[in-house]
Amino acid sequence: MTDAPPPSPRRALVTGASLGIGEAFARRLAADGWDLVLVARDAGRLDALATELTARHGHRVETIAADLSTDEGCTAVEGRLAAEPVELLVNNAGISLNTPFVRSAVADETRLVRLNVLAVLRLTHAALGPMVERGHGAVINVSSVAGFGVPMPGSTYSASKAWVTNFSESIGQSVAPLGVRVMALCPGYTRTGYHERAGIDMSRTPMWMWLRAEDVVDEGLRDLRKGKPVSVPSWKYKLAVAGLRHAPRRLLRGVSRDSRGRVGRSGG
Ligand SMILES: NC(=O)c1ccc[n+]([C@@H]2O[C@H](COP(=O)([O-])OP(=O)(O)OC[C@H]3O[C@@H](n4cnc5c(N)ncnc54)[C@H](OP(=O)(O)O)[C@@H]3O)[C@@H](O)[C@H]2O)c1
């Protein structure tokens, strides 16, 4: 009798994996025994993380340096997903802008939509084909509580995340009967350096509102296992989202205008 070959490790692709929530996904999945493909623009940072994770956990960790706000960047990652299908795709890369819509350059607004919306659509499409064929697999699209219909003055960020949440729920419904899950992960404020990088002043945000990236990932993966279509980490934000869903829109508009000023900004 011959020994059965050892089960091959599962493979996941994580975008925006060099920092923040994406890096926390990479660290957690590597520790859980996944092979990884990590995507971001900064090749040096990605390679350093890949070397560290391979040394620590002994699994295959590859990198793709790609700008997902460009056609070439998306095409490179789509090609990788076609050549070597994955069991889990985490569409995490996303940006905010620190300029109100009327004052921002249309090139920056377009870049935000290309990364936060178009890349999510393209990579989800590329990953789902093989998953549906095999009858298993999952996609986590990192959205935001800002996507729950809060009209943030002057912001295209909240609109982009509303799209991600609705898209994930819609596509998730259509592929669930085929054994494949799509989940929107909707964190609140998470300490990653994201706002600092976007030049957004968060000094007045109370401490209790901040989440840890590791906790966001932990709860997101737990909700994925439970088959939830939308994951909102932390009871504080679950309560907030329940309120947002039932509050009159006129009230929400008033609150968000008062907290962000008349012209607004595109924060996360
Ligand atoms: N932090 C929060 O408070 C918060 C709250 C709700 C939702 N979110 C969402 O969570 C996700 C991750 O946020 P985060 O706080 O972890 O952000 P982060 O710390 O700024 O990290 C962003 C990651 O995305 C990569 N990235 C940025 N632009 C890219 C591009 N054009 N192409 C490819 N990769 C790109 C960055 O690496 P490179 O610069 O090397 O490309 C980095 O790895 C985003 O979708 C964000 O909207 C964040």
Coordinates of N, CA, C and O and ligand atoms in Angstrom, one line a residue, residues 15-23 39-43 45-46 66-70 91-96 111 115-116 142-146 157 160-161 185-195 197-198 202 210 213 268, ligand 1:
T15 N -4.3 41.4 -1.7 CA -3.8 42.7 -2.3 C -3.6 43.7 -1.2 O -4.3 43.6 -0.1
G16 N -2.7 44.6 -1.4 CA -2.4 45.6 -0.3 C -1.8 44.9 0.9 O -2.1 45.2 2.0
A17 N -0.9 43.9 0.6 CA -0.5 43.0 1.6 C 0.8 43.6 2.3 O 1.3 42.9 3.3
S18 N 1.3 44.7 1.9 CA 2.6 45.1 2.5 C 2.4 45.9 3.8 O 3.4 46.1 4.5
L19 N 1.2 46.3 4.1 CA 1.0 47.2 5.3 C -0.4 46.9 5.8 O -1.3 46.3 5.1
G20 N -0.6 47.3 7.1 CA -2.0 47.4 7.6 C -2.8 46.2 7.6 O -2.3 45.1 8.0
I21 N -4.1 46.3 7.2 CA -5.0 45.1 7.3 C -4.5 44.0 6.4 O -4.6 42.8 6.7
G22 N -4.0 44.4 5.2 CA -3.5 43.3 4.3 C -2.3 42.6 4.8 O -2.2 41.3 4.7
E23 N -1.4 43.3 5.5 CA -0.2 42.6 6.1 C -0.7 41.7 7.2 O -0.2 40.6 7.4
V39 N 0.4 41.0 -3.0 CA 0.4 42.1 -4.1 C 0.4 43.5 -3.4 O -0.4 43.7 -2.5
A40 N 1.2 44.3 -3.9 CA 1.2 45.8 -3.6 C 2.2 46.4 -4.5 O 2.8 45.7 -5.4
R41 N 2.4 47.8 -4.4 CA 3.3 48.4 -5.4 C 4.8 48.3 -4.9 O 5.7 48.2 -5.7
D42 N 5.0 48.4 -3.6 CA 6.4 48.5 -3.0 C 7.0 47.1 -3.0 O 6.8 46.3 -2.0
A43 N 7.8 46.8 -4.0 CA 8.4 45.4 -4.1 C 9.3 45.1 -3.0 O 9.3 43.9 -2.5
R45 N 9.3 46.1 0.2 CA 8.5 45.8 1.4 C 7.9 44.4 1.3 O 7.9 43.6 2.3
L46 N 7.3 44.1 0.1 CA 6.7 42.8 -0.1 C 7.6 41.7 0.1 O 7.4 40.7 0.7
A66 N 2.6 45.3 -8.2 CA 1.7 45.8 -9.2 C 0.9 47.0 -8.7 O 0.5 47.0 -7.5
D67 N 0.7 48.0 -9.5 CA -0.2 49.1 -9.2 C -1.6 48.7 -9.7 O -1.9 48.7 -10.9
L68 N -2.5 48.4 -8.8 CA -3.8 47.9 -9.2 C -4.8 49.0 -9.6 O -5.9 48.8 -10.0
S69 N -4.3 50.3 -9.6 CA -5.1 51.4 -10.1 C -4.8 51.5 -11.6 O -5.4 52.4 -12.3
T70 N -4.0 50.6 -12.2 CA -3.7 50.7 -13.6 C -4.1 49.4 -14.3 O -4.3 48.3 -13.6
N91 N -9.4 41.0 -1.5 CA -9.2 42.3 -2.2 C -9.2 43.3 -1.1 O -10.3 43.8 -0.6
N92 N -8.0 43.7 -0.7 CA -7.9 44.6 0.4 C -7.3 46.0 0.0 O -7.7 47.0 0.7
A93 N -6.5 46.1 -1.0 CA -5.9 47.4 -1.3 C -7.0 48.5 -1.6 O -8.0 48.2 -2.3
G94 N -6.8 49.6 -1.0 CA -7.8 50.7 -1.1 C -7.2 52.0 -0.6 O -6.2 52.0 0.2
I95 N -7.7 53.1 -1.1 CA -7.2 54.4 -0.7 C -8.3 55.4 -0.4 O -9.4 55.2 -0.8
S96 N -8.0 56.4 0.4 CA -8.8 57.6 0.6 C -8.1 58.8 0.0 O -6.9 58.8 -0.2
R111 N -8.3 57.5 -10.0 CA -7.4 56.5 -9.4 C -8.1 55.8 -8.2 O -8.0 54.6 -8.1
L115 N -8.9 51.8 -8.2 CA -8.4 50.9 -7.2 C -9.5 50.3 -6.3 O -9.6 49.1 -6.1
N116 N -10.3 51.2 -5.8 CA -11.3 50.7 -4.8 C -12.5 50.0 -5.4 O -13.2 49.2 -4.8
V142 N -12.5 43.9 1.1 CA -12.4 44.8 2.3 C -13.1 46.1 1.9 O -12.7 46.8 1.1
S143 N -14.2 46.3 2.6 CA -15.0 47.5 2.4 C -14.8 48.4 3.6 O -13.7 48.6 4.1
S144 N -15.9 49.0 4.1 CA -15.8 49.9 5.3 C -17.1 50.2 5.9 O -18.1 50.1 5.1
V145 N -17.2 50.5 7.1 CA -18.5 51.0 7.7 C -19.0 52.2 7.0 O -20.2 52.5 6.9
A146 N -18.0 53.0 6.4 CA -18.4 54.2 5.6 C -19.2 53.9 4.4 O -19.9 54.8 3.9
Y157 N -15.0 58.3 -1.4 CA -14.6 57.1 -0.7 C -15.8 56.3 -0.2 O -15.9 55.1 -0.5
S160 N -17.5 54.6 -3.0 CA -16.8 53.4 -3.5 C -17.0 52.2 -2.6 O -17.1 51.1 -3.1
K161 N -17.0 52.4 -1.3 CA -17.2 51.3 -0.4 C -18.6 50.8 -0.3 O -18.9 49.6 -0.1
L185 N -16.0 42.7 4.1 CA -15.5 42.9 5.4 C -15.5 44.4 5.6 O -14.8 45.1 4.9
C186 N -16.3 44.9 6.6 CA -16.5 46.3 6.8 C -16.0 46.8 8.1 O -16.7 46.9 9.1
P187 N -14.7 47.1 8.2 CA -14.1 47.6 9.4 C -14.5 49.1 9.7 O -14.8 49.8 8.7
G188 N -14.5 49.5 11.0 CA -14.5 50.9 11.3 C -13.0 51.4 11.3 O -12.1 50.7 10.8
Y189 N -12.8 52.5 12.0 CA -11.4 53.0 12.1 C -10.4 52.0 12.6 O -10.7 51.4 13.7
T190 N -9.4 51.7 11.9 CA -8.4 50.7 12.2 C -7.0 51.3 12.2 O -6.7 52.0 11.2
R191 N -6.3 51.1 13.3 CA -4.9 51.7 13.3 C -3.9 51.0 12.4 O -3.5 49.9 12.6
T192 N -3.6 51.7 11.3 CA -2.7 51.1 10.3 C -1.7 52.2 9.7 O -0.8 51.8 9.0
G193 N -2.0 53.4 10.0 CA -1.2 54.5 9.4 C -1.9 55.0 8.1 O -1.4 55.9 7.4
Y194 N -3.0 54.4 7.7 CA -3.7 54.7 6.5 C -4.1 56.1 6.4 O -3.9 56.8 5.4
H195 N -4.7 56.7 7.5 CA -5.2 58.1 7.5 C -4.0 59.0 7.4 O -4.0 60.0 6.7
R197 N -1.1 58.4 6.0 CA -0.6 58.4 4.6 C -1.5 59.2 3.7 O -1.0 59.8 2.7
A198 N -2.8 59.3 4.0 CA -3.7 60.0 3.1 C -3.7 61.5 3.6 O -4.4 62.3 2.9
M202 N -6.7 62.7 12.2 CA -7.6 61.9 13.0 C -7.4 62.2 14.5 O -7.9 61.4 15.3
W210 N -10.9 53.1 17.8 CA -9.9 52.5 17.0 C -9.9 50.9 17.2 O -10.0 50.4 18.3
A213 N -5.7 45.9 13.6 CA -5.8 45.2 12.3 C -6.0 43.7 12.5 O -6.7 43.0 11.8
G268 N -11.5 57.6 5.3 CA -12.0 56.2 5.5 C -12.5 55.9 6.8 O -12.0 55.2 7.6
Ligands
LIG1 N1 -7.6 51.8 8.3 C1 -8.9 52.1 8.4 O1 -9.3 52.8 9.3 C2 -9.9 51.5 7.5 C3 -11.2 51.5 7.8 C4 -12.2 50.9 7.0 C5 -11.7 50.3 5.8 N2 -10.4 50.3 5.5 C6 -10.1 49.7 4.2 O2 -9.2 48.6 4.5 C7 -8.3 48.4 3.4 C8 -6.8 48.5 3.9 O3 -6.6 49.6 4.6 P1 -5.3 49.8 5.5 O4 -5.7 50.8 6.6 O5 -4.7 48.6 5.8 O6 -4.4 50.6 4.4 P2 -2.8 50.9 4.4 O7 -2.2 50.6 5.8 O8 -2.6 52.3 3.8 O9 -2.3 49.8 3.4 C9 -2.7 49.9 2.1 C10 -2.1 48.7 1.3 O10 -2.6 48.8 -0.1 C11 -1.5 48.9 -0.9 N3 -1.8 49.8 -2.1 C12 -2.1 51.1 -2.0 N4 -2.4 51.6 -3.3 C13 -2.2 50.5 -4.1 C14 -2.2 50.3 -5.5 N5 -2.5 51.4 -6.3 N6 -2.0 49.1 -6.0 C15 -1.7 48.1 -5.2 N7 -1.6 48.2 -3.9 C16 -1.8 49.4 -3.3 C17 -0.3 49.5 -0.1 O11 1.0 49.2 -0.5 P3 1.8 50.0 -1.6 O12 1.7 51.4 -1.2 O13 3.2 49.4 -1.6 O14 1.1 49.8 -2.9 C18 -0.6 48.8 1.3 O15 -0.1 47.5 1.2 C19 -8.6 49.6 2.4 O16 -9.4 49.1 1.4 C20 -9.3 50.6 3.3 O17 -10.2 51.4 2.5 C21 -9.5 50.9 6.3

